[in-house]
Coordinates of C-alpha atoms and ligand atoms in Angstrom, one line a residue:
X392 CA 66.2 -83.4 172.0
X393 CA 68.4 -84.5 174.7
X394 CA 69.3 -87.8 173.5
X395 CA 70.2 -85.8 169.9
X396 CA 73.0 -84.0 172.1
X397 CA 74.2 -87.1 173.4
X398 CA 74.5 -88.8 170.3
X399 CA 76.2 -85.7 169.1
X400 CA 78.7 -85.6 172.1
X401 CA 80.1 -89.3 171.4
X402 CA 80.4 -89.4 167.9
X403 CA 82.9 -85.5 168.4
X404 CA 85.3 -87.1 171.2
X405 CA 85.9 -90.3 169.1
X406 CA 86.8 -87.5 165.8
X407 CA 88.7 -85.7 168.6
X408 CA 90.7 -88.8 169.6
X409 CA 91.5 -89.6 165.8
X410 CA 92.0 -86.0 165.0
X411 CA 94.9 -86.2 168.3
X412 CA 96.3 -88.7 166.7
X413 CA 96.9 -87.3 163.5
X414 CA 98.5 -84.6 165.0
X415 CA 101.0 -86.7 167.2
X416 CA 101.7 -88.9 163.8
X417 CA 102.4 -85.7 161.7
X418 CA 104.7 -84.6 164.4
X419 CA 106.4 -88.4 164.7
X420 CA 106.8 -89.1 161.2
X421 CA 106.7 -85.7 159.2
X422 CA 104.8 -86.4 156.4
X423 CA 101.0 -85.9 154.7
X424 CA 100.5 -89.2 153.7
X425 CA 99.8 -89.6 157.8
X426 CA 97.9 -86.4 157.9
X427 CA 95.8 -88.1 154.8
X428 CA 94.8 -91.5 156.2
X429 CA 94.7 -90.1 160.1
X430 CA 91.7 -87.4 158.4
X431 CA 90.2 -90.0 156.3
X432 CA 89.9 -92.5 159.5
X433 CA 88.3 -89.9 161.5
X434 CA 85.7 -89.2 159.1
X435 CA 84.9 -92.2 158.1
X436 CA 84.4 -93.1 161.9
X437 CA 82.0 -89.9 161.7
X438 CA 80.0 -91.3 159.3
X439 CA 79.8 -94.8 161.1
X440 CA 78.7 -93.5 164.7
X441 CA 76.6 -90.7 163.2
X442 CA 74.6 -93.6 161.5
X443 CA 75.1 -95.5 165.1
X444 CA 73.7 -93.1 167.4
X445 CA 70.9 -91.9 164.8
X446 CA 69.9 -95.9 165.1
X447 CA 70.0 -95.1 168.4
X448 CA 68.2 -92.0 168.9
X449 CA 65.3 -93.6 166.9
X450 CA 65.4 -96.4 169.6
X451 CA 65.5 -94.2 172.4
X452 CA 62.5 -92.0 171.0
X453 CA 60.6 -95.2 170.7
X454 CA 61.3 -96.1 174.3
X455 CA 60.2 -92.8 176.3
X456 CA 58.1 -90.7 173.7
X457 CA 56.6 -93.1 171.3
X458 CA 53.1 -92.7 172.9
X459 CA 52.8 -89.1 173.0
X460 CA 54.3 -88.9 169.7
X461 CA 51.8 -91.5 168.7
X462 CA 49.2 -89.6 170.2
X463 CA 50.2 -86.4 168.4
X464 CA 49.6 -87.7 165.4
X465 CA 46.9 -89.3 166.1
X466 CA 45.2 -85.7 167.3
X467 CA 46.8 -84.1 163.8
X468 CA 44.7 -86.9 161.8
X469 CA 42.0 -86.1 163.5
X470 CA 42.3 -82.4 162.6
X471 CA 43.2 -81.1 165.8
X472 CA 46.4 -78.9 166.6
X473 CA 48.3 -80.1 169.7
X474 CA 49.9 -76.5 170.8
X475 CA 52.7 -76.2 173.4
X476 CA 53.7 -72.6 173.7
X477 CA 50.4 -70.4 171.9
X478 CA 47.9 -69.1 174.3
X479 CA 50.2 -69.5 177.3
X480 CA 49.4 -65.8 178.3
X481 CA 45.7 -66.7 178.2
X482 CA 46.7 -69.8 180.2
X483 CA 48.6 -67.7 182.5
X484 CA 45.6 -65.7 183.3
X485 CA 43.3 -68.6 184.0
X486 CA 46.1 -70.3 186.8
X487 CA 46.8 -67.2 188.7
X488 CA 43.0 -66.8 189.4
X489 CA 43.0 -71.0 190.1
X490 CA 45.9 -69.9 192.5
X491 CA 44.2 -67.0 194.0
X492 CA 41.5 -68.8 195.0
X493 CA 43.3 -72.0 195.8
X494 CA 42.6 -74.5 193.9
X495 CA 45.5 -76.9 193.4
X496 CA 45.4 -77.7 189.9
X497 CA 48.0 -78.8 187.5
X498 CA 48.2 -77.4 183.4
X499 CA 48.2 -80.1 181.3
X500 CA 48.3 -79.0 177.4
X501 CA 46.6 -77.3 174.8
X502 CA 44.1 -78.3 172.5
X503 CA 43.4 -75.8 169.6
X504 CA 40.2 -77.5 167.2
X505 CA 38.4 -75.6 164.5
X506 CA 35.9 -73.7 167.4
X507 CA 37.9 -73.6 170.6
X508 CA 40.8 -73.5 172.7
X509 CA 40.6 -76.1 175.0
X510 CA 43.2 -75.5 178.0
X511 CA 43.8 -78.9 180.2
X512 CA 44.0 -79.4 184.0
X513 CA 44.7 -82.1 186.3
X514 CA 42.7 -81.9 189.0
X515 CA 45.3 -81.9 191.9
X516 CA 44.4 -81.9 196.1
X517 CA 45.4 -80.0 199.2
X518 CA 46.9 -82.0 202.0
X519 CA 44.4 -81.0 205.4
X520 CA 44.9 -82.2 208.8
X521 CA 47.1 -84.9 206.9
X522 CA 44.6 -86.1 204.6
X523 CA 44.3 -85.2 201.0
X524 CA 41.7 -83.3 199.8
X525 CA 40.9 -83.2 196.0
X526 CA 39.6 -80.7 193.7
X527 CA 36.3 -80.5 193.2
X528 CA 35.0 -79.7 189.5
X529 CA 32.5 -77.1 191.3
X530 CA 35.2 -75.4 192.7
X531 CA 36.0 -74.2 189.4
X532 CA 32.5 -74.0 188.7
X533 CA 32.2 -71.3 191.7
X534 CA 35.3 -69.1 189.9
X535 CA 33.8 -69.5 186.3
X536 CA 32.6 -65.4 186.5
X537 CA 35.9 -64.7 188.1
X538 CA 38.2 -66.8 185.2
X539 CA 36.1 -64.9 182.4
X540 CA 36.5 -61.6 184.2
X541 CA 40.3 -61.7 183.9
X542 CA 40.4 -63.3 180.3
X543 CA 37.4 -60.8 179.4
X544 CA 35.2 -63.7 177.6
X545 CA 33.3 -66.3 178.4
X546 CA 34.4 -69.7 179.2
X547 CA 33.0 -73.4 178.8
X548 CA 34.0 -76.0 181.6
X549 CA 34.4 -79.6 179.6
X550 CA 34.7 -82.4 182.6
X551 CA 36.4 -85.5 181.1
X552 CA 38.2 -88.6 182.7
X553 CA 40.8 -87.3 185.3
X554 CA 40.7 -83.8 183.5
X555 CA 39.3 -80.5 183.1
X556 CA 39.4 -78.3 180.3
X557 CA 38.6 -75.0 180.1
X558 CA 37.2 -73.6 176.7
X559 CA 37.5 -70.2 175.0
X560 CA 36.7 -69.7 171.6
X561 CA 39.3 -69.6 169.4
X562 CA 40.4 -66.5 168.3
X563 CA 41.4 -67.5 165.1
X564 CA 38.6 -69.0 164.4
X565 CA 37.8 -70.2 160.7
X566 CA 34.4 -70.9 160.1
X567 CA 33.5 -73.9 158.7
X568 CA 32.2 -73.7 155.1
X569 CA 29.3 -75.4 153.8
X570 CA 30.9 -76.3 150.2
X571 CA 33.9 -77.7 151.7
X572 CA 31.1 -80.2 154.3
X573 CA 29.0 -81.6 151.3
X574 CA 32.1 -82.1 149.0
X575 CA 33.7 -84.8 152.2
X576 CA 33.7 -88.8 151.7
X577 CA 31.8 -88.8 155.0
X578 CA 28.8 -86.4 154.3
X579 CA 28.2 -88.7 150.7
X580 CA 28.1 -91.8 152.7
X581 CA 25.4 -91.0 154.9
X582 CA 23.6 -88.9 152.7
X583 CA 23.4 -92.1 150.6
X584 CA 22.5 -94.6 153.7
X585 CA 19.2 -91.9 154.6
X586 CA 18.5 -91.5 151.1
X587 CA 14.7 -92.7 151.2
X588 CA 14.4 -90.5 154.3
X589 CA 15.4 -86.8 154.6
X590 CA 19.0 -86.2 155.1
X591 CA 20.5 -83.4 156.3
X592 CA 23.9 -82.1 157.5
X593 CA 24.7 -80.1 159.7
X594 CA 28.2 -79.1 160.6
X595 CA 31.1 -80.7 162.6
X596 CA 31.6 -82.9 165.6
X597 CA 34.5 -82.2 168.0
X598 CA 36.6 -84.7 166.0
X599 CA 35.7 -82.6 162.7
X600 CA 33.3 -85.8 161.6
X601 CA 30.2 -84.2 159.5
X602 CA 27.0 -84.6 161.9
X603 CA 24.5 -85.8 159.4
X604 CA 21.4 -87.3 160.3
X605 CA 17.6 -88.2 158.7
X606 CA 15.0 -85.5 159.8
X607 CA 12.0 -88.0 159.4
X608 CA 13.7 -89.2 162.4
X609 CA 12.8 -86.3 164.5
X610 CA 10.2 -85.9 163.2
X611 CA 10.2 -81.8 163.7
X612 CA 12.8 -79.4 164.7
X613 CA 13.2 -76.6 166.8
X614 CA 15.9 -74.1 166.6
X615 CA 16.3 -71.5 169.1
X616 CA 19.3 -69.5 171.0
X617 CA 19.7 -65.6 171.3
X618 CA 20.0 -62.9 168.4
X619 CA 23.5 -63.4 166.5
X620 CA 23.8 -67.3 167.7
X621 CA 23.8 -68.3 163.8
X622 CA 20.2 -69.7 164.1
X623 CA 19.2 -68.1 160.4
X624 CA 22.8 -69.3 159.4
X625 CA 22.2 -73.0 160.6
X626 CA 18.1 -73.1 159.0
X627 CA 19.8 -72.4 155.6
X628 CA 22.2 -74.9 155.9
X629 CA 19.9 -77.5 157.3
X630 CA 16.9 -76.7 154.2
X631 CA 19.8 -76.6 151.9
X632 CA 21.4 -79.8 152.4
X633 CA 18.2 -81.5 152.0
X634 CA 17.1 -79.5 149.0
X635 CA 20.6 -80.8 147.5
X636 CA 19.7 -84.4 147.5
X637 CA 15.8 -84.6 146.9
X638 CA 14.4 -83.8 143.2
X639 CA 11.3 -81.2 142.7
X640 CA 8.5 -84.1 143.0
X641 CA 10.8 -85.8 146.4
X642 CA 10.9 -82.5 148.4
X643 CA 8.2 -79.1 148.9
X644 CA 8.5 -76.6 150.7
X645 CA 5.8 -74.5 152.5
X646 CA 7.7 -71.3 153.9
X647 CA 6.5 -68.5 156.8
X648 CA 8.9 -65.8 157.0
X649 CA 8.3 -63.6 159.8
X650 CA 11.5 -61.6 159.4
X651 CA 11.0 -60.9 156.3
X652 CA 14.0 -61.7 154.5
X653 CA 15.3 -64.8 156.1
X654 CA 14.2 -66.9 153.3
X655 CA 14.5 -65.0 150.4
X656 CA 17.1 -67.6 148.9
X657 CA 14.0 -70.0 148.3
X658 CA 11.6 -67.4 146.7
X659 CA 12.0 -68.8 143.2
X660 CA 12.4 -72.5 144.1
X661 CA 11.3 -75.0 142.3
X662 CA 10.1 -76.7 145.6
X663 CA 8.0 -74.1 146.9
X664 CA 4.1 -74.2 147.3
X665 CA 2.6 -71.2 146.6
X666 CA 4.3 -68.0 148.5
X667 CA 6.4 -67.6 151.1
X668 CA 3.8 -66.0 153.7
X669 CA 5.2 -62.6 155.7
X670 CA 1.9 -62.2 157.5
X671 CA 0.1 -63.9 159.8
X672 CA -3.6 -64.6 157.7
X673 CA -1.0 -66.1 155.1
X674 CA 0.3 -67.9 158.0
X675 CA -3.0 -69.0 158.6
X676 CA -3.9 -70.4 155.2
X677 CA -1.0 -72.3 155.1
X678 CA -2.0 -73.9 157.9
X679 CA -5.4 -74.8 157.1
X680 CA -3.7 -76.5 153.7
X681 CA -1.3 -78.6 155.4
X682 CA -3.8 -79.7 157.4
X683 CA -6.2 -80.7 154.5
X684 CA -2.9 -82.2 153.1
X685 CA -2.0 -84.7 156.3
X686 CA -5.9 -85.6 156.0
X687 CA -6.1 -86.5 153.0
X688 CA -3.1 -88.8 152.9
X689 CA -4.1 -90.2 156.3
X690 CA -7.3 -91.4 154.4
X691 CA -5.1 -92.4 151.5
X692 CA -2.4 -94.3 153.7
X693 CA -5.2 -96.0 155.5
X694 CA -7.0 -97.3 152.5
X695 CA -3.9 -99.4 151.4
X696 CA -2.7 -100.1 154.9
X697 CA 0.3 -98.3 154.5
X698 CA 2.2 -97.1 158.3
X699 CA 3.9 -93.6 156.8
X700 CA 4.6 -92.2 153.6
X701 CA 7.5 -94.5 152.7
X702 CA 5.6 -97.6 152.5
X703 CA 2.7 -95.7 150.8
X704 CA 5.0 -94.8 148.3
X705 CA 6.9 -97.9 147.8
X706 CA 3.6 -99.8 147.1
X707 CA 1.2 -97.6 145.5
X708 CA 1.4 -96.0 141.6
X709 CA 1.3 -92.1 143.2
X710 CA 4.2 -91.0 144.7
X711 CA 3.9 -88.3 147.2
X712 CA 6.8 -85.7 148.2
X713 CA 7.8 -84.7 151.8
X714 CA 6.9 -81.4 153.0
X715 CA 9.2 -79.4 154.9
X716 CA 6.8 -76.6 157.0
X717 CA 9.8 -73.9 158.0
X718 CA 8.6 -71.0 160.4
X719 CA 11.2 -68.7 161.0
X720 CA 10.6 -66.9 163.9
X721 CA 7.9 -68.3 166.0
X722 CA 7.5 -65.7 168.9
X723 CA 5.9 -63.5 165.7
X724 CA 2.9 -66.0 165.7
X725 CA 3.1 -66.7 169.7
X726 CA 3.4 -62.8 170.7
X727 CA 0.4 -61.4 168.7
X728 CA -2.1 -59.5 170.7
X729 CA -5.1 -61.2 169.3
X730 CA -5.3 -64.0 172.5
X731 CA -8.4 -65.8 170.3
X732 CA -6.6 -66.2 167.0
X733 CA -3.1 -66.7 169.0
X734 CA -4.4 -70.2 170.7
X735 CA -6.8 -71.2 167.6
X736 CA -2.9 -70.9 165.6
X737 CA -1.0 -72.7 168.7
X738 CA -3.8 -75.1 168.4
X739 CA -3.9 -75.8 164.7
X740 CA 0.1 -76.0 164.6
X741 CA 0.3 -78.3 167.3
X742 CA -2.6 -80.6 166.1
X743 CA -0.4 -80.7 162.6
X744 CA 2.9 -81.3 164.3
X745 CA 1.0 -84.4 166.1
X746 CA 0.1 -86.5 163.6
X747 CA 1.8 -85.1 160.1
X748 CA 4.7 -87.3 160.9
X749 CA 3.4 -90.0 159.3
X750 CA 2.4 -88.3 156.4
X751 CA 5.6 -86.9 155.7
X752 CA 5.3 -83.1 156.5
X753 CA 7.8 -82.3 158.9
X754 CA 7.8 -78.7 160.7
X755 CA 11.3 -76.4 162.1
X756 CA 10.7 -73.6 163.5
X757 CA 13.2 -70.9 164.7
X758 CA 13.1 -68.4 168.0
X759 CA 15.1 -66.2 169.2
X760 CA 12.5 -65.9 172.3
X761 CA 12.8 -69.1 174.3
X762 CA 10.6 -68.4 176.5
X763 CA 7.2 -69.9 177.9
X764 CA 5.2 -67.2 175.9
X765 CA 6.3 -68.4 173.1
X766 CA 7.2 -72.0 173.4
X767 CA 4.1 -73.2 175.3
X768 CA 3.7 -76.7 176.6
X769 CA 1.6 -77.7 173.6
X770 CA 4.7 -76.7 171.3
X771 CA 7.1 -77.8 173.0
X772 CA 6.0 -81.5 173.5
X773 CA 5.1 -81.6 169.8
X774 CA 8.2 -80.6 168.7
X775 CA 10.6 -82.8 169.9
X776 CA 14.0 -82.2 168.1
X777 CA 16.4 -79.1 169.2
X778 CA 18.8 -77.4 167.9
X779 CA 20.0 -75.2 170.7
X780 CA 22.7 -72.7 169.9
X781 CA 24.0 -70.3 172.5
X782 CA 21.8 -68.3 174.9
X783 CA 22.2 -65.8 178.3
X784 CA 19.5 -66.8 180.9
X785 CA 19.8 -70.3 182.2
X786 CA 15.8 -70.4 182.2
X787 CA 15.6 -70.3 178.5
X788 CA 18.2 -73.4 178.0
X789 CA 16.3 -75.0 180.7
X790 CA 13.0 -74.8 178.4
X791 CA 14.8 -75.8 175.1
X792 CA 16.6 -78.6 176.6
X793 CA 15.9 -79.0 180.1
X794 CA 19.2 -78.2 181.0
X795 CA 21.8 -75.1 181.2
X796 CA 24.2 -76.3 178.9
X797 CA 22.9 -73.8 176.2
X798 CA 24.2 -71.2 178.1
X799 CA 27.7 -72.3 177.6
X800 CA 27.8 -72.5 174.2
X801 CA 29.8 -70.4 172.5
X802 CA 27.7 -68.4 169.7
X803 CA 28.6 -68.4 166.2
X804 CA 26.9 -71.6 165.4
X805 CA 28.4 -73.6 168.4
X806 CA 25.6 -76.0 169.2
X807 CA 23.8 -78.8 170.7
X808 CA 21.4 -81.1 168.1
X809 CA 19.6 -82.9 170.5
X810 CA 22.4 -82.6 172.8
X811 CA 25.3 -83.6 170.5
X812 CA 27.8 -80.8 170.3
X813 CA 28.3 -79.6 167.0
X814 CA 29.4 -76.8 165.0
X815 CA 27.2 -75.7 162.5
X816 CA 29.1 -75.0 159.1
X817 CA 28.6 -71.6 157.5
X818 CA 27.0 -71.1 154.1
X819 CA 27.9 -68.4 152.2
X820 CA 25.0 -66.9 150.6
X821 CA 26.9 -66.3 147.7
X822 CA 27.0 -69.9 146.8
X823 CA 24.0 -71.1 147.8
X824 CA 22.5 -70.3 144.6
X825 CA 24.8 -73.2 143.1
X826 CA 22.3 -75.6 145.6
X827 CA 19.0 -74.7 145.6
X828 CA 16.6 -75.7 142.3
Ligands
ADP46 N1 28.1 -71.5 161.7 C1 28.7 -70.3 161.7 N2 30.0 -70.2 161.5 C2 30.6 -69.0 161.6 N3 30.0 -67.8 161.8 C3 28.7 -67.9 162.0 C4 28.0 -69.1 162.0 N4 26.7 -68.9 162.3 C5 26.5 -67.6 162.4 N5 27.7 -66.9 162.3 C6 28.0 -65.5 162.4 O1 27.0 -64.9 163.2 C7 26.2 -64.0 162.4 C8 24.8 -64.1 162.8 O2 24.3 -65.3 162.3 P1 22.7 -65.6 162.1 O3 22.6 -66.9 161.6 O4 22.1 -64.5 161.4 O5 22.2 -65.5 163.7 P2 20.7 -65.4 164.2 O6 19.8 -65.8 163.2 O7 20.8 -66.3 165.4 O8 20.5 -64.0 164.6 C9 26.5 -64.3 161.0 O9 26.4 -63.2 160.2 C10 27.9 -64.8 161.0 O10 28.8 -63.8 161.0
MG47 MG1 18.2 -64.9 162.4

């Protein structure tokens, strides 16, 4: 905005000049005519160096702020805001406890996306006995409880080249809705490049791309994180999207509802397989038939020589649907008190998940208790995929994904599929009607 002032500044003391000049030549010769042509000169010279210095100003933008300006943009057509003044009380906040504790680091910008509020830092250094000392990322690490105590939430910590940001969830956060992910250019295209698999989407990346993927790839799912972490939210949107694009005879669905009213959406589909079961003897018998299911098209995919469903399909007369196995809430099975009946069901699940791959069954399961009770070794190694959505104690991220980073997710379907941030989008039961068959 500086160079605008210049250019401004020029272009008034030439007017001024001319203007002078009228003045002395209305005094000289006396007449209007002079006042006329001295006027029409000066604005006519306006005109000229307005357009002049304009040329110029473009130039000069070009020169020294092209690249940010470049990089703006880019951010903008990537869907995220680049802010300059909002949050700056929040930001204040988070330097005077850097300062307090000393830790030399510089505030770069802002980043708002659809989740978060990302705040940037340098990472500066002290000079000690004349040598400089940089900041270390675990410095910060060490004043995480004390940054969230003075902004009263929880923060994320987002290391990245030369940087570190600082997360908070936005405030003004939007959720994501479900209708507006399967109606985008992206979602269509990958649906259509899984479509003899089982796609799915999900949500959004960080760049607001749709996180698709092929669940035959997983070949199961687990989805786990605390009570209110939007894993019931993020089940419905995963069954829905791949109820959307596979017909009655593609896609079943065998259904175990331990909460009772989690999956009341599919209780008149099309898809389903007898009943959704609420106890655990129903549990049971669904079981047993998925079992007697995966056996008999073993024996059928043998006898033609065919690897896994797919090929099966593609060269034999029958063709046989996928089966999506959906257990929401696991600890419900894992928890009961009868220790005999408790292992034969960990033992008959985890025989299933084993080898139904193949066969195109393909289990997720849901828990709100990430715990070794309830995901034992036998489940957990037979159920490879995760979705991990937010949770308190470290121990329980460590068993999802072997690591800690659950705990710094955000809630509200902030998550990690298989360790690729995402956030889920959120389907409004209202129209989910609209999707399911
Ligand atoms: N993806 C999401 N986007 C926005 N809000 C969400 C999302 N997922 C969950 N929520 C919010 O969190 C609440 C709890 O979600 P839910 O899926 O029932 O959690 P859980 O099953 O883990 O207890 C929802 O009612 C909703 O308000
Ligand atoms: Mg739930």
């Amino acid at each position: 905005m500086k160079k605008e002032n210049f250019a401004f500044h020029g272009t008034v003391d030439t007017t001024v000049v001319f203007l002078k000049l009228a003045i002395i030549l209305l005094i000289l010769i006396g007449n209007s005519i002079a006042l006329i042509v001295s006027a029409t000169i000066s604005l006519l010279i306006l005109l000229y160096e307005g357009k002049k210095y304009a040329d110029k100003l473009a130039y000069v933008v070009f020169d020294e702020e092209y690249e940010d300006l470049l990089s703006n943009i880019r951010e903008e057509v990537r869907g995220i805001r680049v802010e300059n003044n909002d949050y700056s009380s929040t930001r204040i906040k988070i330097d005077n406890v850097l300062e307090n504790y000393d830790i030399p680091m510089t505030f770069l910008e802002t980043k708002v996306t659809s989740n978060q509020v990302i705040f940037y830092y340098g990472l500066g250094f002290t000079i000690v006995n004349n040598r400089k000392k940089f900041t270390k990322i675990s410095q910060v690490e060490n004043i995480k409880p004390e940054i969230e105590l003075a902004l009263g939430e929880s923060i994320r910590l987002i290391p990245e080249k030369n940087k570190l940001g600082i997360a908070i969830i936005n405030p003004e956060f939007k959720s994501l809705s479900f209708k507006e992910m399967v109606n985008e250019k992206n979602y269509k295209q990958i649906v259509k490049k899984y479509a003899d698999g089982l796609p799915f989407c999900l949500g959004y990346d960080l760049n607001d791309n749709v996180v698709c993927g092929d669940a035959t790839n997983f070949p199961h799912l687990l989805i786990a994180g605390e009570t209110n972490s939007g894993k019931s939210n993020a089940l419905q949107v995963f069954m829905t999207s791949m109820l959307m694009n596979k017909k009655v005879n593609e896609l079943k669905l065998v259904l175990a509802d331990f909460k009772l009213v989690e999956l009341v959406a599919f209780k008149n589909s099309e898809h389903l397989i007898g009943n959704i079961a609420y106890e655990v003897d129903e549990f049971h018998a669904q079981l047993e038939y998925l079992l007697k299911v995966m056996q008999q098209r073993l024996e059928k995919m043998q006898k033609i020589g065919a690897k896994n469903i797919q090929e099966y399909n593609a060269s034999s007369k029958e063709k046989l649907p996928f089966i999506l196995f959906v257990i929401e809430e696991l600890s419900s099975i894992m928890l009961i008190d009868d220790s005999k009946l408790k292992s034969e069901l960990e033992n008959k699940l985890s025989v299933l998940a084993s080898k139904c791959r193949a066969t195109g069954i393909h289990i997720v399961i849901t828990t709100q208790k990430p715990n070794k009770k309830v995901i034992t070794g036998l489940i957990k190694t037979n159920i490879p995929g995760r979705l991990a959505l937010k949770v308190i104690a470290d121990v329980d991220s460590q068993l999802i994904i072997g690591n800690s980073d659950a705990t710094k997710l955000l809630g509200s379907g902030d998550a990690l599929l298989n360790g690729k941030r995402l956030q889920v989008a959120f389907l409004d039961t209202g129209v989910q009607e609209e999707y399911i068959k």
